[in-house]
Coordinates of C-alpha atoms in Angstrom, one line a residue:
M252 CA 35.7 -7.6 -20.8
T253 CA 35.2 -6.3 -17.6
D254 CA 33.3 -4.0 -16.4
P255 CA 35.1 -1.0 -15.5
G256 CA 31.9 0.7 -14.9
R257 CA 32.1 4.9 -13.9
K258 CA 31.8 7.9 -11.0
V259 CA 28.6 9.4 -10.5
N260 CA 27.8 11.4 -7.7
I261 CA 24.7 12.2 -5.6
V262 CA 24.3 14.6 -2.9
V263 CA 20.9 14.4 -0.8
H264 CA 19.7 17.4 1.0
A265 CA 18.7 17.4 4.5
D266 CA 16.5 20.3 4.7
H267 CA 14.4 20.1 1.6
V268 CA 12.2 18.3 2.3
A269 CA 8.6 16.7 0.0
Q270 CA 6.3 14.5 1.9
T271 CA 6.1 12.6 4.7
I272 CA 6.0 8.3 4.8
D273 CA 2.6 7.1 6.3
G274 CA 4.0 3.3 5.7
F275 CA 4.5 0.5 3.8
G276 CA 2.0 -2.3 3.8
V277 CA 0.3 -5.3 1.9
N278 CA -3.3 -5.9 0.6
I279 CA -4.4 -9.3 2.3
N280 CA -7.6 -11.6 2.7
A281 CA -8.6 -12.2 5.4
R282 CA -10.3 -15.6 4.9
Y283 CA -6.3 -17.3 5.5
W284 CA -7.0 -16.3 9.6
N285 CA -7.2 -20.2 9.2
D286 CA -7.2 -19.8 13.4
G287 CA -4.5 -17.9 14.3
K288 CA -2.0 -20.5 12.0
L289 CA -1.0 -17.0 9.9
I290 CA 0.5 -15.6 12.6
P291 CA 4.1 -16.6 11.4
T292 CA 3.0 -15.0 8.5
L293 CA 2.1 -11.8 9.6
D294 CA 4.9 -11.9 11.9
L295 CA 7.8 -12.3 9.0
L296 CA 5.6 -9.5 7.0
R297 CA 5.6 -7.6 10.0
T298 CA 8.7 -8.1 11.3
D299 CA 11.1 -8.3 8.8
L300 CA 9.3 -7.0 5.2
G301 CA 8.7 -4.1 7.7
A302 CA 4.6 -4.0 6.8
T303 CA 3.1 -1.2 8.6
L304 CA -0.5 -0.8 6.2
Y305 CA -3.0 -3.7 6.3
R306 CA -6.1 -3.3 3.5
V307 CA -8.7 -6.6 5.0
D308 CA -11.1 -7.5 2.8
I309 CA -13.2 -10.0 5.2
W310 CA -15.7 -11.5 2.9
G311 CA -14.0 -10.8 -0.3
K312 CA -17.6 -9.7 -1.8
S313 CA -19.7 -7.1 -1.0
N314 CA -22.4 -9.6 -0.3
W315 CA -22.2 -10.8 2.4
P316 CA -25.8 -10.9 4.2
D317 CA -27.4 -12.4 1.2
P318 CA -24.8 -13.9 -1.1
Y319 CA -27.2 -15.4 -3.6
S320 CA -29.5 -12.6 -4.1
T321 CA -32.5 -14.5 -2.4
L322 CA -33.7 -12.8 0.3
G323 CA -33.6 -8.9 -0.7
P324 CA -33.4 -6.4 1.9
V325 CA -34.3 -8.8 5.1
A326 CA -30.9 -9.7 5.3
L327 CA -30.3 -6.6 6.6
E328 CA -32.2 -7.7 9.8
P329 CA -30.1 -6.9 12.5
D330 CA -30.6 -11.0 14.2
R331 CA -29.4 -11.8 10.7
L332 CA -26.3 -10.0 10.5
A333 CA -25.0 -11.0 13.8
R334 CA -25.0 -14.2 13.5
L335 CA -23.1 -13.0 10.3
Y336 CA -21.2 -11.5 12.4
C337 CA -20.9 -14.5 14.9
G338 CA -20.2 -16.9 12.1
P339 CA -16.3 -18.9 11.1
V340 CA -15.8 -16.1 8.7
F341 CA -16.5 -13.0 10.0
R342 CA -15.0 -14.6 13.0
G343 CA -11.4 -15.2 11.5
G344 CA -11.5 -11.2 10.1
W345 CA -12.1 -9.8 13.6
E346 CA -9.2 -12.6 14.9
M347 CA -6.4 -11.4 12.0
M348 CA -7.4 -7.2 13.2
R349 CA -7.2 -8.1 16.9
Y350 CA -3.2 -9.8 16.2
L351 CA -2.7 -6.9 14.0
N352 CA -3.4 -4.7 17.2
A353 CA -1.1 -6.5 19.5
N354 CA 0.8 -5.7 17.6
G355 CA 0.7 -1.6 17.5
I356 CA -1.1 -1.5 13.9
E357 CA -4.5 0.0 13.2
P358 CA -5.2 -2.2 9.6
Y359 CA -7.5 -0.5 7.5
L360 CA -11.3 -2.5 6.7
T361 CA -12.3 -2.5 3.0
C362 CA -15.7 -3.8 1.5
S363 CA -14.7 -5.0 -2.5
G364 CA -16.4 -6.9 -5.8
V365 CA -20.2 -7.1 -5.8
V366 CA -22.7 -6.0 -3.8
P367 CA -26.7 -8.2 -3.8
A368 CA -28.6 -7.9 -7.1
W369 CA -31.8 -6.5 -5.8
M370 CA -29.1 -3.0 -4.5
C371 CA -28.4 -2.0 -8.2
A372 CA -30.1 -1.5 -11.3
A373 CA -32.2 -3.1 -13.8
D374 CA -28.9 -4.1 -15.3
G375 CA -27.3 -6.4 -12.2
V376 CA -24.3 -4.5 -12.0
T377 CA -24.7 -0.7 -11.6
L378 CA -25.8 0.3 -7.1
S379 CA -28.7 1.8 -6.9
D380 CA -30.2 1.6 -2.9
L381 CA -27.5 3.2 -1.5
E382 CA -29.1 3.9 1.4
R383 CA -29.8 0.2 2.5
F384 CA -25.4 -0.7 0.2
C385 CA -25.0 1.7 3.6
D386 CA -27.3 0.3 6.1
M387 CA -24.8 -2.6 5.1
L388 CA -21.7 -0.7 5.2
V389 CA -22.6 0.5 8.7
S390 CA -23.9 -2.4 10.9
L391 CA -20.2 -3.6 9.8
L392 CA -18.2 -0.6 10.8
V393 CA -20.2 -0.1 14.2
W394 CA -20.2 -4.3 14.5
A395 CA -16.6 -4.5 14.4
R396 CA -16.4 -1.2 16.5
R397 CA -18.7 -1.8 19.5
E398 CA -19.0 -5.9 19.7
E399 CA -15.3 -7.2 19.0
G400 CA -13.6 -3.7 20.0
L401 CA -11.3 -3.6 16.8
R402 CA -9.0 -0.3 16.6
F403 CA -8.7 1.1 13.6
T404 CA -10.3 4.6 12.1
L405 CA -9.6 3.7 8.0
F406 CA -13.0 2.4 6.0
G407 CA -12.6 2.4 2.5
P408 CA -16.5 1.8 1.1
L409 CA -15.9 0.8 -2.2
N410 CA -13.8 -1.1 -5.0
E411 CA -12.8 0.5 -8.7
T412 CA -16.6 0.8 -9.2
D413 CA -15.4 3.0 -12.6
I414 CA -15.1 -0.5 -14.5
G415 CA -17.7 -2.5 -11.9
P416 CA -17.9 -6.5 -11.6
P417 CA -16.2 -8.4 -10.3
E418 CA -14.3 -5.4 -8.7
G419 CA -17.3 -4.0 -7.6
P420 CA -20.6 -2.4 -8.6
F421 CA -20.2 0.4 -11.3
V422 CA -21.1 3.7 -9.1
S423 CA -20.4 6.7 -10.5
P424 CA -18.5 9.9 -9.2
E425 CA -21.7 11.0 -8.4
A426 CA -23.1 8.0 -7.2
Y427 CA -20.1 7.5 -5.2
T428 CA -20.0 10.9 -3.5
R429 CA -24.1 10.6 -2.2
V430 CA -22.7 7.3 -0.3
L431 CA -20.4 8.3 1.3
A432 CA -22.9 10.8 2.4
L433 CA -25.3 9.2 3.2
L434 CA -22.4 6.7 5.2
D435 CA -21.0 10.7 7.1
R436 CA -24.4 10.8 8.3
K437 CA -25.7 7.5 9.4
L438 CA -22.6 7.9 11.7
N439 CA -22.4 10.6 12.9
A440 CA -26.3 9.9 14.4
L441 CA -24.2 6.5 16.0
G442 CA -21.9 8.5 17.4
L443 CA -18.3 7.1 14.6
D444 CA -17.8 10.8 14.8
D445 CA -14.5 9.2 13.7
I446 CA -14.7 7.1 11.3
R447 CA -12.7 7.9 8.0
F448 CA -12.7 7.2 4.5
V449 CA -10.5 5.9 1.9
V450 CA -11.2 6.6 -1.8
A451 CA -11.7 6.9 -4.5
E452 CA -9.9 3.6 -4.9
Q453 CA -10.8 3.2 -8.3
A454 CA -9.5 1.5 -11.1
R455 CA -8.4 3.3 -13.4
F456 CA -6.4 6.5 -13.0
D457 CA -7.2 9.4 -12.8
A458 CA -8.9 12.7 -11.0
T459 CA -12.7 11.4 -11.4
Y460 CA -14.1 10.6 -9.4
M461 CA -11.8 13.1 -6.4
R462 CA -12.5 16.0 -7.9
A463 CA -16.8 14.7 -7.6
I464 CA -16.0 14.3 -4.0
L465 CA -13.8 18.0 -3.6
A466 CA -17.0 20.1 -4.7
E467 CA -18.9 18.1 -1.5
P468 CA -17.6 20.0 1.5
A469 CA -19.2 18.0 4.1
V470 CA -17.7 15.4 2.3
L471 CA -15.0 16.2 2.0
R472 CA -13.8 16.0 6.3
R473 CA -14.4 12.5 6.0
V474 CA -11.9 12.3 3.7
G475 CA -8.8 10.4 5.5
V476 CA -7.0 9.1 2.2
W477 CA -7.2 9.5 -1.1
G478 CA -6.7 6.3 -2.8
L479 CA -5.6 4.7 -6.2
H480 CA -4.6 1.8 -8.0
C481 CA -1.7 0.9 -10.2
Y482 CA -0.8 -1.7 -12.7
S483 CA 1.1 -0.3 -15.1
E484 CA 3.1 3.3 -15.4
Y485 CA 2.4 6.8 -15.2
T486 CA 3.5 10.5 -16.0
P487 CA 4.3 12.7 -13.7
E488 CA 1.6 15.1 -15.0
Q489 CA -0.8 12.0 -13.2
F490 CA 0.9 12.6 -10.6
R491 CA 1.1 16.4 -10.9
E492 CA -2.6 16.4 -11.4
V493 CA -3.6 13.9 -8.1
R494 CA -1.0 15.8 -5.2
E495 CA -1.9 18.9 -6.1
L496 CA -5.9 18.5 -5.7
A497 CA -5.3 16.2 -2.7
G498 CA -3.6 18.7 -0.7
A499 CA -3.7 18.3 2.8
T500 CA -5.0 15.0 2.7
P501 CA -1.9 12.0 2.4
L502 CA -2.2 10.1 -0.7
W503 CA -1.9 5.9 -0.7
M504 CA -1.5 3.6 -3.4
T505 CA -4.0 1.3 -2.0
E506 CA -2.5 -1.4 -4.6
Y507 CA 0.1 -1.2 -7.1
G508 CA 1.9 -4.9 -8.7
D509 CA 2.7 -5.8 -12.2
L510 CA -0.2 -8.8 -13.4
E511 CA 2.0 -10.9 -15.1
Q512 CA 1.0 -14.7 -14.5
S513 CA 3.2 -17.0 -16.2
G514 CA 4.9 -16.9 -12.5
E515 CA 7.8 -18.3 -15.1
R516 CA 9.6 -13.7 -14.4
E517 CA 9.8 -13.2 -11.1
W518 CA 13.2 -11.0 -11.3
Y519 CA 11.5 -9.2 -14.1
V520 CA 8.3 -8.4 -11.7
A521 CA 10.6 -7.6 -8.6
W522 CA 11.7 -4.6 -11.2
V523 CA 8.7 -2.9 -12.6
M524 CA 7.2 -3.8 -9.7
T525 CA 10.2 -1.8 -7.6
H526 CA 10.6 1.0 -10.6
R527 CA 6.6 1.6 -10.1
L528 CA 7.2 2.4 -6.0
F529 CA 10.2 4.9 -6.4
D530 CA 7.9 6.9 -9.3
L531 CA 5.0 7.4 -6.8
L532 CA 6.5 7.7 -4.3
E533 CA 8.5 10.7 -6.1
G534 CA 4.8 11.4 -7.0
G535 CA 4.1 12.4 -3.3
F536 CA 2.9 9.5 -2.6
H537 CA 2.4 9.1 1.7
G538 CA 2.3 4.9 1.3
A539 CA 1.9 2.0 -0.9
L540 CA 0.6 -1.8 0.0
V541 CA 0.9 -3.8 -2.8
W542 CA -1.2 -6.2 -3.7
D543 CA -0.8 -8.8 -2.5
A544 CA 0.5 -10.3 0.6
F545 CA 0.5 -13.9 -0.5
D546 CA -1.1 -16.1 -3.2
N547 CA -4.1 -16.2 -2.5
Y548 CA -7.9 -17.3 -3.8
H549 CA -9.8 -14.0 -4.3
D550 CA -14.0 -14.6 -3.7
H551 CA -14.6 -11.6 -5.6
D552 CA -13.3 -12.7 -9.2
E553 CA -13.9 -16.1 -7.7
A554 CA -10.0 -16.8 -9.3
W555 CA -6.9 -18.4 -7.5
T556 CA -4.1 -15.5 -8.6
I557 CA -0.1 -15.6 -8.0
Y558 CA 0.2 -12.2 -7.3
G559 CA 1.9 -11.7 -4.0
L560 CA 5.0 -11.1 -2.3
L561 CA 5.1 -15.1 -1.1
R562 CA 4.5 -17.9 -2.6
T563 CA 2.0 -20.0 -0.5
G564 CA 1.8 -24.0 -0.5
L565 CA 1.5 -26.7 1.9
R566 CA 1.2 -25.1 4.3
A567 CA 4.4 -22.5 4.2
Y568 CA 5.1 -19.3 2.5
T569 CA 7.7 -18.7 1.0
P570 CA 9.3 -15.3 -0.4
K571 CA 9.7 -14.3 -3.2
H572 CA 12.2 -12.5 -5.8
R573 CA 9.4 -9.3 -5.7
Y574 CA 9.2 -9.2 -1.4
Y575 CA 12.8 -8.8 -1.6
A576 CA 12.9 -5.9 -3.9
A577 CA 9.8 -4.6 -1.8
K578 CA 12.4 -4.9 1.5
Q579 CA 14.4 -2.3 0.0
I580 CA 12.5 0.0 0.8
F581 CA 8.6 -1.4 3.0
H582 CA 11.6 -2.2 6.1
F583 CA 14.4 1.0 6.0
V584 CA 12.1 4.1 5.5
L585 CA 9.6 4.3 8.6
P586 CA 6.6 6.1 8.9
G587 CA 7.8 8.9 9.6
F588 CA 10.1 9.7 8.0
V589 CA 11.0 12.0 5.2
R590 CA 11.8 12.1 1.7
V591 CA 14.1 14.5 0.8
A592 CA 16.1 15.9 -1.9
A593 CA 18.4 13.5 -3.6
V594 CA 20.1 14.6 -7.4
T595 CA 22.1 13.7 -9.0
A596 CA 23.1 14.2 -13.7
D597 CA 23.5 10.9 -14.7
Q598 CA 20.2 9.4 -15.9
G599 CA 20.8 5.8 -15.6
I600 CA 21.1 5.6 -11.8
R601 CA 17.6 7.0 -9.7
V602 CA 17.8 7.7 -6.3
L603 CA 15.7 8.3 -3.9
A604 CA 16.1 9.1 0.0
F605 CA 14.5 9.9 3.3
T606 CA 15.2 10.6 7.2
D607 CA 14.0 11.2 10.3
S608 CA 12.4 14.7 12.0
E609 CA 15.7 15.0 13.5
R610 CA 17.0 14.6 10.3
R611 CA 20.1 12.1 12.5
R612 CA 18.6 8.6 10.4
V613 CA 19.2 8.8 7.0
T614 CA 17.7 5.5 4.3
V615 CA 18.8 6.0 0.6
A616 CA 17.6 3.7 -1.8
A617 CA 18.7 3.8 -5.2
M618 CA 18.5 1.9 -8.6
N619 CA 20.7 0.6 -11.3
A620 CA 18.6 0.4 -14.7
G621 CA 21.8 1.2 -16.6
T622 CA 24.5 -2.5 -18.3
E623 CA 27.2 -0.7 -16.6
T624 CA 28.8 -0.6 -12.6
V625 CA 28.2 2.1 -11.2
H626 CA 30.5 3.7 -8.2
L627 CA 28.8 5.6 -5.6
N628 CA 29.7 8.4 -4.3
V629 CA 26.8 9.9 -2.3
E630 CA 27.2 12.9 0.2
L631 CA 24.9 13.4 2.9
R632 CA 24.0 17.4 3.6
G633 CA 21.8 19.0 6.4
F634 CA 21.7 16.0 9.1
L635 CA 23.0 16.6 13.1
P636 CA 27.0 16.7 12.5
E637 CA 27.8 13.1 14.5
L638 CA 25.5 11.8 11.3
Q639 CA 29.0 12.2 9.4
H640 CA 30.7 9.9 12.4
E641 CA 28.5 7.0 11.8
R642 CA 28.0 3.8 8.8
V643 CA 25.6 3.2 7.0
T644 CA 24.2 -0.7 5.5
Y645 CA 24.2 -1.4 2.6
Y646 CA 22.3 -3.6 1.1
R647 CA 21.3 -5.0 -2.2
T648 CA 19.0 -7.1 -4.7
T649 CA 19.9 -8.4 -8.2
A650 CA 18.7 -11.3 -10.4
T651 CA 21.1 -13.1 -8.2
E652 CA 21.0 -11.3 -4.9
R653 CA 18.0 -11.1 -2.7
C654 CA 18.2 -8.3 -0.3
H655 CA 22.2 -9.4 0.7
T656 CA 24.3 -7.9 3.2
I657 CA 26.7 -6.6 1.2
G658 CA 28.5 -4.5 4.7
T659 CA 28.5 -1.8 6.2
I660 CA 30.5 1.8 4.5
P661 CA 31.3 5.0 6.2
V662 CA 29.3 8.2 6.0
Q663 CA 32.3 10.2 5.0
G664 CA 35.2 8.4 2.9
G665 CA 38.9 9.1 3.0
N666 CA 39.7 8.0 -0.5
W667 CA 39.3 11.2 -2.7
P668 CA 37.1 11.3 -4.6
F669 CA 35.1 9.8 -3.0
R670 CA 34.3 11.2 0.2
G671 CA 31.0 11.0 0.5
I672 CA 29.2 7.0 1.2
D673 CA 31.6 5.1 -1.9
A674 CA 29.8 1.6 -3.3
S675 CA 29.6 0.1 -6.5
L676 CA 26.0 -0.8 -7.0
P677 CA 26.6 -3.6 -10.2
P678 CA 23.8 -3.4 -13.8
Y679 CA 20.0 -3.7 -13.2
S680 CA 20.8 -3.8 -8.8
I681 CA 18.9 -2.0 -6.0
G682 CA 21.3 -1.2 -3.7
T683 CA 19.2 0.4 0.0
F684 CA 21.9 2.4 2.5
A685 CA 20.7 3.2 6.1
T686 CA 21.6 4.0 9.5
I687 CA 18.5 2.1 10.8

């Protein structure tokens, strides 16, 4: 039996503005720079996927001065650190960041994984020597800025300290705030006033760490981005809580994805990840970074993982289904766009809309989670009049299509009652309509 489908009206209101979009991107393992052999992959992520945000972890653990915890505080002597920062692992990280800089991107530097045991309490996993830990981090920032001349302002000092090893040491919200205060003081003394923190990047989605940091105004001024992680579904109330606490400071989902590890449910993963991306954008987030750019071995947890947008092969990185699903948003929603209201009475379809500051360009993304085709009629209101005489390009990802170009459609249709963007969206599909 042929599916007749149903008509779905959508009205996009350009004057009803939510958040400004900072961009989308990836977490990326700098150890795969490989003397520049990663450049074609970086170019693919940048120009095809549309990634503009890059979270770079160079060493993989926060123990680079003393990986085996045998040296003690002598490991922080400047000469020892200089040799490390000139060594092959850091050299690859600096070069990757330099390449991103050359292409107009300022990555943000982050540290994750365990610290030397002598920086911890008797349990070996709770950070206690905050002073020396901060000295270690500051040495990294100073070298990156002054010796390597890299352009970046954002720094993530700790990772998932609410769950501890192997993601990072255990650090309570109160101790985390003390770490930020120490870093602030040390960076001020060195004239690095423009470095801003991405915090608190905890594993559990709640506001515990945010509230502790918000209670310290001196620390709060250093917060450039509130970063959270997402590997499951959260309620609108949870998103509302962090959005209201964030105030004017941007909210980024600095890790989002799905932890399915069989590799046999790729379309499922692509769909779920896109559903979560819609959730966080509806929840007011300004940016999102996928975990992970490509399949790789992660030093912090000493495991090979297949969470990447790209499948890693022998000297080859191949886009997965999840890559193309992410591209439906990443490529067509540019930094500086704003999310605007997209209204429909139909409960079976999700829709997001974005435009530029001049209301000259538009991107509408939709997910049809139903079992029948929907015939969309998308009306644009509040945009520049000339936009009504243009055409959008329709891109679609389904179980068998991968950000496939379907065709171009007039913004204003002539076939009543389909007088807007007139397009059909099959069951379980992701569609994007864009003028860019």
